[in-house]
Tab-separated table of C-alpha atoms in Angstrom:
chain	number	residue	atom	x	y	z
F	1	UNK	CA	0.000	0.000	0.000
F	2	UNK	CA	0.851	3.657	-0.193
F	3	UNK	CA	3.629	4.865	2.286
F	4	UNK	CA	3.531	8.531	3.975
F	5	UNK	CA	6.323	10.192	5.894
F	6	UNK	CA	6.238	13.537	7.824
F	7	UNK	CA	9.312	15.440	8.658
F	8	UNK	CA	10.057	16.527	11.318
F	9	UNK	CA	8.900	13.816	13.528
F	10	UNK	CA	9.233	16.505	16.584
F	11	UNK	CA	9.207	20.207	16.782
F	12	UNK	CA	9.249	22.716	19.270
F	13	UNK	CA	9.272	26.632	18.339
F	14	UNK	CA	9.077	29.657	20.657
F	15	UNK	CA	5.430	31.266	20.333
F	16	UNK	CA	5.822	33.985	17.123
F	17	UNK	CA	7.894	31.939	14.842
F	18	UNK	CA	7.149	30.131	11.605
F	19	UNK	CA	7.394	26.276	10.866
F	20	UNK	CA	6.816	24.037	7.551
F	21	UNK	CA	6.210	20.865	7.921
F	22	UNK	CA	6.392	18.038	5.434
F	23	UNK	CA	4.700	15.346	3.742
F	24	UNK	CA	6.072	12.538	1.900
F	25	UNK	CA	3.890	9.599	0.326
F	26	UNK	CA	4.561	6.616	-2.671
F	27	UNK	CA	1.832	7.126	-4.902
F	28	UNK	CA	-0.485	8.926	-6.655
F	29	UNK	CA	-3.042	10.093	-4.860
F	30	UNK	CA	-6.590	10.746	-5.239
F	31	UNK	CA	-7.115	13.028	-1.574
F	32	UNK	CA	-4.437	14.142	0.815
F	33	UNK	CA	-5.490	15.924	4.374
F	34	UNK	CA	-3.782	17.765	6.742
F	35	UNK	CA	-5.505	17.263	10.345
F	36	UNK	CA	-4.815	18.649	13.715
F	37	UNK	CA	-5.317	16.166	16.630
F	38	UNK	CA	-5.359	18.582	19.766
F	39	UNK	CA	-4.164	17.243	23.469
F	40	UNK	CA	-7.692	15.540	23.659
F	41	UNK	CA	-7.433	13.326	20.804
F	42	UNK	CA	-9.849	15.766	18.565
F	43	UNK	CA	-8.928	15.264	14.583
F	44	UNK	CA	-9.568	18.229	13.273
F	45	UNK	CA	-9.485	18.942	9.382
F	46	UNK	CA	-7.684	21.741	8.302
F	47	UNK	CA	-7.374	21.410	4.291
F	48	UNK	CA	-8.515	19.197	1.892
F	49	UNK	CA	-5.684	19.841	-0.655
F	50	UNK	CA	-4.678	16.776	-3.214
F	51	UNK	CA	-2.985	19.920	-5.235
F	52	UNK	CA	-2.420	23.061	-4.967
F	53	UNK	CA	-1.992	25.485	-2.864
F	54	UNK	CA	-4.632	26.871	-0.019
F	55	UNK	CA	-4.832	29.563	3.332
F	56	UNK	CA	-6.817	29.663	6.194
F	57	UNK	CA	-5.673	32.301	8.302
F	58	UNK	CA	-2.173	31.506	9.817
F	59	UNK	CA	-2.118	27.779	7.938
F	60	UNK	CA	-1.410	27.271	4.691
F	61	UNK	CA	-1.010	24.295	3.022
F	62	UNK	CA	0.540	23.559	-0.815
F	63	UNK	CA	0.627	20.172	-2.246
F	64	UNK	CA	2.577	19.166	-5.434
F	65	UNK	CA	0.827	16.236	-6.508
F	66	UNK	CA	3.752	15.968	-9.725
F	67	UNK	CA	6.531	15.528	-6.743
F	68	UNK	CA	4.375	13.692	-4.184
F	69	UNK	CA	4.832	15.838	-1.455
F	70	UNK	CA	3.041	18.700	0.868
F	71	UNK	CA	3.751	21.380	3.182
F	72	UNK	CA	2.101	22.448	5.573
F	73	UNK	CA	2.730	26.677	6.801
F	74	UNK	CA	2.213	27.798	10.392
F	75	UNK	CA	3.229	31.681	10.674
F	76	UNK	CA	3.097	33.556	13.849
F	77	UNK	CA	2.447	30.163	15.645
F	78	UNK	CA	0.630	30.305	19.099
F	79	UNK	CA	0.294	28.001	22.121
F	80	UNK	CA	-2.596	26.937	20.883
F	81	UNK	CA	-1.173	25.573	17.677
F	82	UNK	CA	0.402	22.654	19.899
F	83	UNK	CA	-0.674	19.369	18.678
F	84	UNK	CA	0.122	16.757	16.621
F	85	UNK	CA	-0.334	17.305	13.086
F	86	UNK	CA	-1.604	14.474	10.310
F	87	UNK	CA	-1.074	13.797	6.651
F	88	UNK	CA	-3.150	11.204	5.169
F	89	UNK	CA	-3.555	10.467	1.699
F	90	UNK	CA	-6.534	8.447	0.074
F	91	UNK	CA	-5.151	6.603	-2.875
F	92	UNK	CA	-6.702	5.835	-6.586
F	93	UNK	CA	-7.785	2.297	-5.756
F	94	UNK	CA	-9.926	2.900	-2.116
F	95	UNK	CA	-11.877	4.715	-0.132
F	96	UNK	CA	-9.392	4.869	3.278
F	97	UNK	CA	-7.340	7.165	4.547
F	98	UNK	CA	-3.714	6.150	5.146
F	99	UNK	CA	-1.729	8.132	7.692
F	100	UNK	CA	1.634	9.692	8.196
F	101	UNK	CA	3.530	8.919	11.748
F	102	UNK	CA	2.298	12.947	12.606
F	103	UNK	CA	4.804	15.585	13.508
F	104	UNK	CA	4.319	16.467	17.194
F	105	UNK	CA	4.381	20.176	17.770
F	106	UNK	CA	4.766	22.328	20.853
F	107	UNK	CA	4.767	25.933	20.993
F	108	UNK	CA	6.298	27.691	24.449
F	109	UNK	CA	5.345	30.832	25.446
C	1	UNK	CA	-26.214	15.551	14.871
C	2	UNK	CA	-23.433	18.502	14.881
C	3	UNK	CA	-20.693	16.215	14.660
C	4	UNK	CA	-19.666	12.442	15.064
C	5	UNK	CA	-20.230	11.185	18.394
C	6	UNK	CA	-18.523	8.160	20.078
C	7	UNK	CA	-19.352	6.378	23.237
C	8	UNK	CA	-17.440	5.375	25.892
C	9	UNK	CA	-14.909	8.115	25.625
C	10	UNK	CA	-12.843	5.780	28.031
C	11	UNK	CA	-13.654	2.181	28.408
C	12	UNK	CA	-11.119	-0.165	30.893
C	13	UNK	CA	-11.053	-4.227	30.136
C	14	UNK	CA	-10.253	-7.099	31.737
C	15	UNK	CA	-7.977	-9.220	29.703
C	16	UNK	CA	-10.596	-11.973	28.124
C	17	UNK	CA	-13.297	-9.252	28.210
C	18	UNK	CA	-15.759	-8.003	25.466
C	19	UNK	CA	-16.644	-4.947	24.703
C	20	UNK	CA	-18.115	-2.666	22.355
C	21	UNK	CA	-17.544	0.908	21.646
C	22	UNK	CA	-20.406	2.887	19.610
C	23	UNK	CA	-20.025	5.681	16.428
C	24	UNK	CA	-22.990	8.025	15.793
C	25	UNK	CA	-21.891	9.567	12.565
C	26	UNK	CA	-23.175	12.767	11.076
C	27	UNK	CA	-26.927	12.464	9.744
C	28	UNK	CA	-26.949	11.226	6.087
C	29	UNK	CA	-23.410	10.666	5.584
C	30	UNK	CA	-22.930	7.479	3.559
C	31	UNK	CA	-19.564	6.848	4.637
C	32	UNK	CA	-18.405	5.039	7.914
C	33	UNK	CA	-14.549	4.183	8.635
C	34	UNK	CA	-13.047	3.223	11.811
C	35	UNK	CA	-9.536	3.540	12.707
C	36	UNK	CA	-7.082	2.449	15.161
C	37	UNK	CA	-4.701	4.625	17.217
C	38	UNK	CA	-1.586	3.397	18.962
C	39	UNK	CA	-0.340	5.481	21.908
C	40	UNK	CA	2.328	7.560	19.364
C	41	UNK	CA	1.444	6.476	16.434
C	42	UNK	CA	-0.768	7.329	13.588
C	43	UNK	CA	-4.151	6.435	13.336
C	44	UNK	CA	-4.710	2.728	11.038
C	45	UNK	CA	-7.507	1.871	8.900
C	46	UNK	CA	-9.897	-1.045	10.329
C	47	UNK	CA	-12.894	-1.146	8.845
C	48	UNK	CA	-15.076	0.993	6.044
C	49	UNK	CA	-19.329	1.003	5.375
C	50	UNK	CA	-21.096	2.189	2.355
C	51	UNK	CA	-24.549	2.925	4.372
C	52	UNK	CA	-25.222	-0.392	5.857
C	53	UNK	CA	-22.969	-1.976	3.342
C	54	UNK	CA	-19.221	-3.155	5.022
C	55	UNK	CA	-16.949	-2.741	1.305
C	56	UNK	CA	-13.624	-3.187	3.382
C	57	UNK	CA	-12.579	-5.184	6.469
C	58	UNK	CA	-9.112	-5.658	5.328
C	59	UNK	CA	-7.810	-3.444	8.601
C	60	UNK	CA	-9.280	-5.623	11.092
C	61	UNK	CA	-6.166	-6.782	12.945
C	62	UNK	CA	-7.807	-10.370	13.935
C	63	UNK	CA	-11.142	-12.145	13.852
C	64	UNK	CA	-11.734	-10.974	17.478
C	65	UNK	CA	-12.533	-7.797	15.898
C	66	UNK	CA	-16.118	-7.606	14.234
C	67	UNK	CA	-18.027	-4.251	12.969
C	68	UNK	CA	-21.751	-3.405	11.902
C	69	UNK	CA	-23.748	-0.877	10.463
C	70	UNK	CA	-27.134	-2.485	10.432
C	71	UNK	CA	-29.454	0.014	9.071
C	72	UNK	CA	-26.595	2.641	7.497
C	73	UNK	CA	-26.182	4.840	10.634
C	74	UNK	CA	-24.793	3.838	14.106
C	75	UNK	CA	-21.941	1.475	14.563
C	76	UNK	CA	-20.566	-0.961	16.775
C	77	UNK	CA	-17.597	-1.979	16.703
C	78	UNK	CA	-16.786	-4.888	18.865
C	79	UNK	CA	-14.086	-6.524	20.118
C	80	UNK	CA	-14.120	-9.920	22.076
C	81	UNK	CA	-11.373	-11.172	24.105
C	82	UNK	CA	-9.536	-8.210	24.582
C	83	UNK	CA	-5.794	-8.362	24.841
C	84	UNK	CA	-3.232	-6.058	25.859
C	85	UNK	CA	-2.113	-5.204	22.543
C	86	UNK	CA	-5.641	-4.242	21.805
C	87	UNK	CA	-4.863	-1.028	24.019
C	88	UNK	CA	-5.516	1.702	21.572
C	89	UNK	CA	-7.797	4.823	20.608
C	90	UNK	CA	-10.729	4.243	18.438
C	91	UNK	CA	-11.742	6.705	15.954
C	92	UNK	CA	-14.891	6.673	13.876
C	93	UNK	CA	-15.207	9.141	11.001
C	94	UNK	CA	-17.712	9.447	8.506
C	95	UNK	CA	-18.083	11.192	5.350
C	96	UNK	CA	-20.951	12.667	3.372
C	97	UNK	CA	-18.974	11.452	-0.142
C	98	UNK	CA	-18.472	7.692	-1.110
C	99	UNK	CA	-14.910	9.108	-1.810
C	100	UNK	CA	-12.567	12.112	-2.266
C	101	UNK	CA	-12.290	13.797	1.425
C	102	UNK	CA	-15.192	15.541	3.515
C	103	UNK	CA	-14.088	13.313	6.725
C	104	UNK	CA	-15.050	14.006	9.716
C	105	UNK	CA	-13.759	12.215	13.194
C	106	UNK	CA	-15.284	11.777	16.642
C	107	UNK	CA	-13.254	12.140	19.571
C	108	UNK	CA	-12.697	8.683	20.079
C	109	UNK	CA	-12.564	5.485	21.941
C	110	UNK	CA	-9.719	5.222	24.901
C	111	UNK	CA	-9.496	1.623	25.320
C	112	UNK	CA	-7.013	0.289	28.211
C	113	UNK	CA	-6.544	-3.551	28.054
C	114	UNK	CA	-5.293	-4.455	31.881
């Protein structure tokens, strides 16, 4: 089956600054989803993106479908950005999302 | 509902034990998908429904592990025998589209396997 890696596997940034992370996978790809799963275990959806590039506020996200990769922008991050953040990709031949290992974030004050 | 609901939010097993852990997805979404979450790790697929429909058990780790959808809404997934290994957070999601993204995920299962 498909493979997805995110890089880096563990970040920590000083509230204010800016981060990218990454997202690997092995295949085409018919969806690919960036999700943030807050400290209670909430996965929340932040784009729907299998190419292209789109911003929601601090977040942006741009996906090169060509290259199989995406990157996910946090400027001006806050506490509240802490989390771990998900790829997962949906390939040509189901209906499932597969996942990336996440990239654990934490933002000090 | 507003969003996908699952119940228990925390369940605790005895080794050998059965239980069953609930999904109320969003009204009228067709699509059903259960996932597994290791302490760490990413979440894993399980199971997937088409309304009441199961198109894709390949993720269920053993035959201890069964999942319905009898009338195209609520699930159960149950799981007899629990082991320690079976330790995990359950997510549900479900999905207005038979494919191409709209997911959305409860708040899961914590299951603890002692």
């Amino acid at each position: 089956g498909i493979q997805v890696e995110q890089s880096p596997p563990d970040l920590i940034l000083q509230e204010g600054a800016n981060s990218t992370l990454r997202c690997n996978f092995s295949d085409s790809v018919n969806n690919l989803q960036w999700f943030h799963q807050n400290p209670w275990g909430q996965l929340i959806n932040l784009f729907y993106i299998p190419s292209g590039t789109k911003q929601n506020g601090r977040l942006s996200a741009t996906t090169v479908a060509t290259e199989r990769y995406s990157l996910l922008y946090i400027s001006s991050s806050q506490t509240t950005d802490s989390g771990v953040y998900f790829c997962a990709v949906e390939d040509n031949a189901g209906n499932m999302l597969t996942f990336g290992g996440g990239t654990r974030l934490m933002v000090k004050p | 509902g507003a969003g996908v609901s699952q119940s228990p939010r925390y369940k605790v097993a005895k080794r050998g034990q059965d239980v069953a852990l609930r999904c109320d997805p969003i009204s009228g979404h067709v699509s059903l998908f259960w996932y597994q979450q290791a302490l760490g790790q990413g979440p894993e697929f399980l199971t997937y429904f088409q309304n009441e429909a199961q198109l894709d058990k390949s993720g269920l780790p053993s035959d201890r592990f069964f999942a319905e959808r009898p009338e195209g809404s609520v699930s159960t997934l149950k799981i007899q025998r629990t082991q320690q290994e079976d330790s995990a957070v359950y997510l549900c999601a479900s999905s207005l589209y038979l494919t191409g993204g709209g997911y959305t995920f409860g708040s899961g299962t914590r299951l603890t396997v002692v």
